[in-house]
Coordinates of C-alpha atoms and ligand atoms in Angstrom, one line a residue:
X1 CA 116.1 84.0 109.6
X2 CA 118.7 82.0 110.5
X3 CA 122.2 83.3 111.4
X4 CA 125.3 81.7 112.2
X5 CA 128.5 82.9 114.0
X6 CA 131.1 84.6 111.6
X7 CA 134.6 84.8 111.9
X8 CA 135.1 88.6 110.4
X9 CA 133.3 91.2 108.7
X10 CA 135.5 92.9 105.7
X11 CA 134.6 95.4 103.4
X12 CA 133.1 98.7 102.2
X13 CA 129.6 99.1 102.6
X14 CA 127.3 102.5 100.8
X15 CA 124.1 102.1 103.1
X16 CA 120.7 103.9 101.9
X17 CA 119.4 107.3 102.4
X18 CA 118.5 108.8 105.4
X19 CA 114.6 108.1 107.1
X20 CA 114.4 110.8 108.6
X21 CA 115.2 112.4 105.8
X22 CA 113.5 111.5 103.0
X23 CA 110.3 111.2 104.4
X24 CA 110.8 116.0 104.9
X25 CA 111.8 115.6 101.7
X26 CA 109.1 114.5 99.8
X27 CA 106.6 116.0 102.5
X28 CA 108.2 120.0 102.4
X29 CA 109.2 119.5 98.6
X30 CA 105.0 119.0 98.3
X31 CA 104.8 122.2 100.6
X32 CA 107.5 123.8 97.9
X33 CA 106.0 125.7 94.3
X34 CA 107.6 123.2 91.6
X35 CA 109.8 120.1 91.0
X36 CA 112.2 119.0 94.0
X37 CA 114.5 116.2 92.5
X38 CA 115.2 113.8 95.9
X39 CA 118.9 111.8 95.2
X40 CA 119.6 108.8 97.0
X41 CA 115.8 108.1 98.5
X42 CA 115.4 105.2 101.0
X43 CA 112.9 103.2 99.3
X44 CA 111.6 101.3 103.2
X45 CA 108.7 100.5 103.9
X46 CA 108.0 103.8 105.5
X47 CA 109.3 106.5 103.3
X48 CA 107.0 104.8 100.6
X49 CA 103.8 105.0 103.3
X50 CA 105.0 109.1 103.0
X51 CA 105.0 109.1 99.1
X52 CA 101.4 107.5 99.3
X53 CA 99.8 110.1 101.3
X54 CA 101.0 112.8 99.4
X55 CA 100.1 111.0 96.3
X56 CA 96.7 110.7 97.7
X57 CA 96.3 114.6 98.8
X58 CA 97.2 115.3 94.8
X59 CA 100.6 115.8 94.4
X60 CA 102.4 114.3 91.7
X61 CA 105.3 111.7 92.4
X62 CA 107.7 109.9 90.5
X63 CA 108.9 107.3 91.8
X64 CA 112.6 105.7 90.2
X65 CA 113.3 103.4 92.7
X66 CA 116.2 101.5 90.5
X67 CA 117.6 104.9 90.8
X68 CA 116.8 105.5 94.1
X69 CA 115.4 109.2 92.7
X70 CA 111.9 110.9 93.4
X71 CA 110.2 113.7 91.7
X72 CA 107.8 116.0 93.5
X73 CA 105.6 118.0 91.6
X74 CA 104.7 120.4 94.7
X75 CA 102.2 122.6 94.6
X76 CA 102.7 125.0 97.1
X77 CA 101.8 125.9 100.9
X78 CA 98.1 125.6 99.7
X79 CA 98.0 123.2 97.4
X80 CA 96.9 120.0 99.1
X81 CA 94.1 118.7 98.3
X82 CA 91.5 116.4 100.6
X83 CA 92.0 112.2 99.9
X84 CA 89.2 110.4 98.6
X85 CA 89.4 108.1 101.8
X86 CA 91.6 107.8 105.2
X87 CA 95.2 108.0 104.9
X88 CA 97.3 105.1 106.0
X89 CA 100.6 105.5 107.4
X90 CA 101.7 101.9 108.1
X91 CA 104.2 101.5 111.0
X92 CA 105.4 105.5 110.0
X93 CA 105.4 107.5 113.4
X94 CA 107.2 109.9 111.9
X95 CA 104.6 110.3 108.5
X96 CA 101.7 110.5 111.4
X97 CA 103.3 112.8 113.5
X98 CA 104.7 115.2 111.0
X99 CA 101.8 115.2 108.4
X100 CA 99.6 116.4 112.0
X101 CA 100.8 119.9 111.9
X102 CA 100.9 120.0 108.5
X103 CA 96.8 118.5 107.9
X104 CA 96.1 120.9 111.2
X105 CA 96.1 123.7 109.0
X106 CA 94.6 122.3 105.9
X107 CA 90.9 123.6 104.4
X108 CA 90.0 120.0 104.6
X109 CA 89.5 117.4 107.5
X110 CA 91.1 114.4 106.8
X111 CA 91.5 111.0 108.4
X112 CA 94.9 109.5 109.3
X113 CA 95.4 105.5 110.3
X114 CA 98.4 103.2 110.3
X115 CA 99.3 99.2 111.2
X116 CA 99.0 97.6 114.6
X117 CA 101.6 99.0 115.9
X118 CA 101.4 102.7 115.3
X119 CA 97.4 102.2 116.8
X120 CA 99.6 101.5 120.3
X121 CA 101.9 104.9 120.2
X122 CA 100.9 108.4 121.9
X123 CA 99.7 110.8 119.6
X124 CA 98.8 113.0 122.9
X125 CA 102.8 114.4 122.0
X126 CA 101.2 115.7 119.3
X127 CA 97.3 116.7 119.6
X128 CA 98.4 118.9 122.8
X129 CA 100.7 121.7 121.0
X130 CA 98.4 121.7 117.9
X131 CA 94.9 121.7 120.0
X132 CA 96.4 125.1 121.8
X133 CA 97.4 126.5 118.2
X134 CA 93.7 126.3 117.7
X135 CA 93.6 123.1 115.6
X136 CA 89.9 120.5 115.9
X137 CA 92.6 116.7 116.0
X138 CA 90.9 114.2 118.0
X139 CA 92.4 110.3 118.5
X140 CA 89.1 109.0 117.5
X141 CA 89.2 106.0 120.0
X142 CA 89.9 108.8 123.1
X143 CA 92.6 106.4 123.9
X144 CA 95.2 109.2 122.9
X145 CA 96.4 106.9 119.5
X146 CA 95.8 106.2 116.1
X147 CA 93.3 106.5 114.3
X148 CA 92.9 110.3 114.3
X149 CA 90.1 112.6 113.2
X150 CA 91.7 116.0 111.9
X151 CA 89.2 118.9 111.5
X152 CA 89.4 121.5 108.4
X153 CA 89.8 125.2 108.6
X154 CA 89.8 128.4 107.0
X155 CA 91.5 130.4 109.8
X156 CA 95.3 130.6 110.6
X157 CA 96.3 128.8 113.4
X158 CA 97.2 130.5 116.3
X159 CA 101.8 130.5 116.6
X160 CA 102.4 130.0 119.9
X161 CA 105.3 129.6 122.2
X162 CA 105.6 125.5 123.0
X163 CA 107.9 123.9 126.1
X164 CA 107.9 120.2 125.0
X165 CA 107.9 118.3 127.5
X166 CA 109.9 115.0 125.6
X167 CA 113.2 115.8 123.3
X168 CA 111.3 114.7 120.3
X169 CA 111.8 115.7 116.8
X170 CA 108.5 114.7 115.6
X171 CA 106.5 116.2 118.2
X172 CA 109.0 119.8 117.3
X173 CA 108.3 119.2 113.7
X174 CA 104.7 119.0 113.6
X175 CA 103.9 121.8 115.9
X176 CA 106.8 124.0 113.4
X177 CA 105.4 122.5 110.2
X178 CA 101.8 123.9 112.0
X179 CA 103.6 127.3 112.5
X180 CA 103.6 127.6 108.6
X181 CA 100.4 128.6 108.9
X182 CA 100.4 130.1 112.1
X183 CA 99.2 134.2 112.4
X184 CA 102.3 134.5 114.4
X185 CA 105.6 132.9 114.9
X186 CA 105.8 130.0 116.3
X187 CA 108.6 128.1 118.9
X188 CA 109.1 124.9 120.1
X189 CA 111.6 124.5 123.2
X190 CA 113.1 121.2 123.7
X191 CA 114.7 119.7 127.2
X192 CA 117.8 118.4 125.0
X193 CA 118.2 119.3 121.0
X194 CA 116.6 116.4 118.6
X195 CA 117.7 116.0 115.2
X196 CA 117.2 119.2 113.2
X197 CA 116.8 118.0 109.7
X198 CA 113.3 119.8 109.9
X199 CA 114.7 123.1 110.3
X200 CA 117.5 122.7 107.7
X201 CA 115.7 121.9 105.1
X202 CA 112.6 124.5 106.0
X203 CA 115.2 127.2 105.2
X204 CA 117.1 125.5 102.5
X205 CA 113.6 125.7 100.8
X206 CA 112.8 129.9 101.8
X207 CA 111.5 129.7 105.4
X208 CA 112.2 131.7 108.2
X209 CA 113.5 129.2 110.8
X210 CA 116.6 129.5 113.5
X211 CA 117.4 127.3 116.1
X212 CA 118.4 128.9 119.5
X213 CA 120.0 126.8 122.0
X214 CA 117.1 124.3 122.4
X215 CA 114.6 126.4 120.8
X216 CA 113.4 126.4 117.4
X217 CA 111.2 129.4 116.0
X218 CA 109.5 129.6 112.5
X219 CA 108.0 132.3 110.9
X220 CA 104.4 131.6 108.8
X221 CA 103.7 131.9 105.2
X222 CA 106.9 131.4 103.6
X223 CA 106.8 131.2 100.2
X224 CA 108.9 127.5 99.9
X225 CA 110.4 126.7 96.8
X226 CA 111.5 123.5 95.0
X227 CA 115.4 122.3 94.8
X228 CA 117.5 119.2 94.9
X229 CA 118.3 117.3 98.0
X230 CA 120.9 114.5 98.5
X231 CA 119.7 112.3 100.8
X232 CA 122.8 111.3 102.8
X233 CA 123.5 107.3 103.8
X234 CA 121.7 106.9 107.2
X235 CA 123.6 106.6 110.6
X236 CA 121.0 104.5 111.5
X237 CA 121.6 101.9 109.5
X238 CA 125.1 102.5 109.6
X239 CA 124.9 102.4 113.2
X240 CA 124.9 98.0 112.4
X241 CA 127.8 98.0 110.9
X242 CA 130.0 100.1 113.2
X243 CA 128.4 97.9 115.8
X244 CA 129.4 94.3 113.9
X245 CA 132.8 95.6 113.0
X246 CA 133.9 96.2 116.3
X247 CA 132.3 93.6 118.1
X248 CA 133.3 90.3 115.6
X249 CA 137.1 89.8 115.8
X250 CA 139.1 90.2 112.6
X251 CA 137.3 92.9 111.0
X252 CA 137.6 96.2 109.6
X253 CA 134.6 97.8 107.5
X254 CA 134.6 101.4 105.5
X255 CA 130.8 102.2 105.4
X256 CA 131.0 105.1 102.5
X257 CA 128.8 108.4 102.5
X258 CA 126.7 108.9 105.9
X259 CA 125.1 111.3 107.4
X260 CA 127.1 112.7 110.9
X261 CA 124.7 115.8 111.4
X262 CA 125.6 116.7 115.4
X263 CA 122.1 116.1 116.2
X264 CA 122.6 112.4 115.1
X265 CA 126.0 111.4 115.5
X266 CA 126.0 110.2 119.2
X267 CA 127.0 106.5 118.4
X268 CA 130.2 107.9 117.1
X269 CA 130.6 109.8 120.5
X270 CA 129.7 106.2 122.3
X271 CA 132.1 104.2 120.2
X272 CA 134.4 106.9 121.1
X273 CA 133.6 107.0 124.8
X274 CA 134.2 102.6 124.8
X275 CA 137.5 102.7 123.4
X276 CA 136.8 101.8 119.7
X277 CA 138.9 101.8 116.8
X278 CA 136.8 104.1 114.8
X279 CA 137.8 106.7 112.1
X280 CA 135.5 109.5 110.6
X281 CA 137.4 110.3 107.1
X282 CA 136.3 112.3 104.3
X283 CA 134.0 115.2 105.8
X284 CA 132.1 117.0 103.8
X285 CA 128.9 118.1 103.1
X286 CA 125.9 117.3 101.0
X287 CA 123.3 120.5 100.5
X288 CA 123.0 121.2 104.5
X289 CA 124.3 118.0 105.9
X290 CA 127.4 117.6 106.7
X291 CA 128.3 113.5 106.1
X292 CA 132.0 111.4 105.7
X293 CA 132.8 107.9 105.6
X294 CA 133.3 105.8 109.1
X295 CA 136.1 103.1 109.1
X296 CA 135.9 100.9 111.9
X297 CA 137.7 98.2 113.2
X298 CA 137.9 94.6 115.5
X299 CA 138.5 96.4 118.8
X300 CA 138.2 95.9 122.7
X301 CA 135.5 97.8 124.1
X302 CA 135.1 99.2 127.6
X303 CA 131.6 99.9 129.3
X304 CA 130.1 103.3 129.5
X305 CA 127.5 105.5 130.9
X306 CA 124.6 107.2 128.6
X307 CA 122.4 109.6 129.2
X308 CA 121.4 113.5 129.2
X309 CA 121.5 115.5 126.1
X310 CA 123.7 112.4 124.2
X311 CA 120.2 110.2 124.2
X312 CA 118.5 112.3 121.6
X313 CA 121.7 111.9 119.1
X314 CA 121.2 108.1 119.3
X315 CA 117.8 107.0 120.2
X316 CA 117.3 104.5 117.2
X317 CA 121.1 103.3 118.2
X318 CA 120.6 102.1 121.3
X319 CA 119.1 98.3 120.9
X320 CA 122.6 98.0 118.5
X321 CA 124.6 99.5 121.6
X322 CA 123.2 97.4 123.9
X323 CA 124.4 94.8 121.9
X324 CA 128.4 96.4 122.5
X325 CA 127.8 96.8 125.5
X326 CA 127.3 92.7 125.8
X327 CA 130.9 92.8 124.6
X328 CA 132.5 95.5 126.4
X329 CA 134.4 94.9 129.5
X330 CA 132.8 96.2 132.6
X331 CA 128.9 97.7 133.3
X332 CA 127.0 100.0 130.3
X333 CA 124.5 102.7 131.6
X334 CA 121.7 103.7 129.7
X335 CA 119.5 106.0 131.1
X336 CA 117.3 109.5 130.6
X337 CA 116.1 107.0 127.9
X338 CA 112.6 106.3 128.4
X339 CA 111.3 107.0 125.2
X340 CA 112.5 103.9 123.7
X341 CA 109.4 102.6 125.8
X342 CA 107.2 104.0 122.9
X343 CA 109.6 103.1 119.7
X344 CA 108.1 100.5 117.2
X345 CA 108.4 97.9 120.2
X346 CA 108.9 98.9 123.5
X347 CA 112.7 98.4 123.2
X348 CA 113.5 98.1 126.8
X349 CA 111.7 95.3 127.5
X350 CA 112.1 93.8 124.2
X351 CA 116.0 94.3 124.3
X352 CA 116.5 93.0 128.0
X353 CA 114.1 90.0 127.0
X354 CA 116.5 88.8 124.3
X355 CA 119.6 89.7 125.0
X356 CA 118.6 87.5 128.4
X357 CA 118.0 84.7 125.8
X358 CA 121.2 84.6 124.3
X359 CA 123.1 84.8 127.9
X360 CA 123.2 88.3 128.5
X361 CA 123.6 90.1 132.3
X362 CA 121.2 92.8 131.2
X363 CA 118.4 94.4 133.4
X364 CA 115.8 96.7 132.8
X365 CA 115.2 100.3 134.2
X366 CA 112.9 102.8 134.0
X367 CA 114.6 104.5 131.3
X368 CA 116.9 102.5 130.0
X369 CA 119.0 99.2 130.3
X370 CA 122.0 98.3 132.5
X371 CA 124.3 96.1 131.0
X372 CA 127.0 93.1 132.5
X373 CA 129.5 93.4 129.7
X374 CA 132.2 90.3 128.4
X375 CA 129.9 87.5 128.9
X376 CA 129.9 85.3 125.3
X377 CA 126.2 85.2 123.6
X378 CA 124.7 82.1 122.6
X379 CA 122.5 82.0 120.3
X380 CA 118.7 82.0 120.4
X381 CA 115.3 82.3 119.0
X382 CA 114.0 85.9 118.8
X383 CA 111.0 87.4 118.2
X384 CA 111.7 90.8 116.0
X385 CA 108.1 91.7 117.2
X386 CA 108.3 93.7 114.0
X387 CA 110.6 96.1 115.1
X388 CA 113.1 96.6 112.1
X389 CA 115.8 98.0 114.7
X390 CA 115.1 95.1 116.6
X391 CA 115.5 92.5 114.3
X392 CA 119.2 94.7 112.6
X393 CA 120.4 94.7 116.2
X394 CA 120.1 90.9 116.8
X395 CA 121.3 90.3 113.7
X396 CA 124.5 92.0 114.7
X397 CA 124.5 90.0 117.6
X398 CA 123.8 86.8 116.4
X399 CA 127.2 86.9 114.0
X400 CA 129.6 87.1 117.3
X401 CA 127.6 84.5 119.2
X402 CA 128.0 80.9 119.4
X403 CA 125.7 78.6 117.3
X404 CA 122.8 79.7 115.3
X405 CA 120.5 82.7 115.9
X406 CA 116.8 82.6 114.3
X407 CA 115.1 85.8 114.1
X408 CA 111.2 85.9 113.8
X409 CA 109.7 88.2 111.5
X410 CA 113.0 88.9 109.8
X411 CA 111.3 90.6 107.3
X412 CA 110.6 93.8 109.0
X413 CA 114.1 95.0 108.3
X414 CA 111.7 96.6 104.9
X415 CA 110.5 99.6 107.5
X416 CA 114.3 100.9 107.2
X417 CA 116.3 99.0 105.0
X418 CA 114.9 96.4 102.3
X419 CA 119.2 94.9 101.8
X420 CA 120.3 95.0 104.9
X421 CA 120.9 90.9 105.0
X422 CA 122.4 90.7 102.1
X423 CA 124.5 93.9 102.5
X424 CA 125.7 92.1 106.0
X425 CA 126.4 89.2 104.0
X426 CA 128.4 90.9 101.9
X427 CA 131.0 91.6 104.1
X428 CA 131.4 87.6 105.1
X429 CA 134.8 87.3 103.9
Ligands
S3P1 C1 112.0 110.7 114.1 C2 112.9 111.6 115.1 C3 113.1 110.3 116.3 C4 113.4 108.9 116.2 C5 112.4 108.2 114.4 C6 112.4 109.5 113.4 C7 112.1 111.6 113.1 O1 111.8 109.8 116.8 O2 113.1 107.8 116.3 O3 112.8 107.2 114.5 O4 112.3 111.4 111.5 O5 111.7 112.9 112.7 P1 111.1 111.1 118.4 O6 111.1 112.3 117.7 O7 109.9 110.2 118.2 O8 112.2 111.1 119.3

């Protein structure tokens, strides 16, 4: 994919459904009694992997990709069947980690794997707490990564109070989902609050689940019932248009129907810290999640310090925030973000390498990046490392950089935003 500098981006855009919420709607719909109707479902490859895995376990799922509508014919907490082969999660960490929690409690055994990237990502973070709950789950090659083997069991898991060393919604959700099948309640406490879509959706479907500060507590064996679920637009996808609108002179973009759940909206706070002209309009609620329209105009940005409790609320947006920081006056420090190293690629190394190729002054730290902004970027050949968020971040950088930029492996945007490039082009006046 070759992209050139543009003079402005103008217009309105509606981003596809939230990836985290789309995954959960399929998984929890499968565990509920009755038919869950999902609208604005994300047709990204990751969410299609989740659909594939649950179909393999005997759940009937109708997908209408033209209308982004999915019907999940749930069979209740104990209705899954053993798949005939190995479950394949593709590139999706959310699928593998959340399903580990569910599968640890089933009467049947499962083997689960995925692509090259997923086979390098740490699964010890779910294996450890699930083993504490009595699950028989292991990394087959013994390196803490997929493929995973999970043995069936005929007794309930043990409810535990788990203190997670990382703020991770995937870890929290895996333990809470296993907690659905526990003998006593299960709680998870994290260093900072991570996204709470699991808690909100399970509660809507009838689970007894509460958040108290950094702790989530779930009681076992609820009767989950099907509901209609409307998926908000993904703020992580909206972030590329927010950044592009802010850094490309003359731009004005209205991004409609974006989820602004407080555990996800750190990008908006960072834009405000950087002095951006950003307005959150028409705030309303879907079933359980807050949504709004976001209006951005080109702005003179200043550097900011981003760390602590803010990090889990914008973890997937950090690559594009690093791009924004290159166009801001002064220094931006991103810290407390070592989790970036274990995403679809090592996003600290990949961002530093690629931004440097474009002429940015950026250094890697143990837990983040330091960017000296205010230097113009120039086009370069950028390797996405098949990481969708890297490809989209550099597409944004390319539109604001001199000359042309080539993105290698650009098609990986298919993971979370199949129409990304055409949506971006639709805003070129
Ligand atoms: C996700 C949680 C985050 C995020 C990922 C989706 C989820 O991962 O980066 O894209 O849906 O729970 P971690 O839980 O590993 O932080």
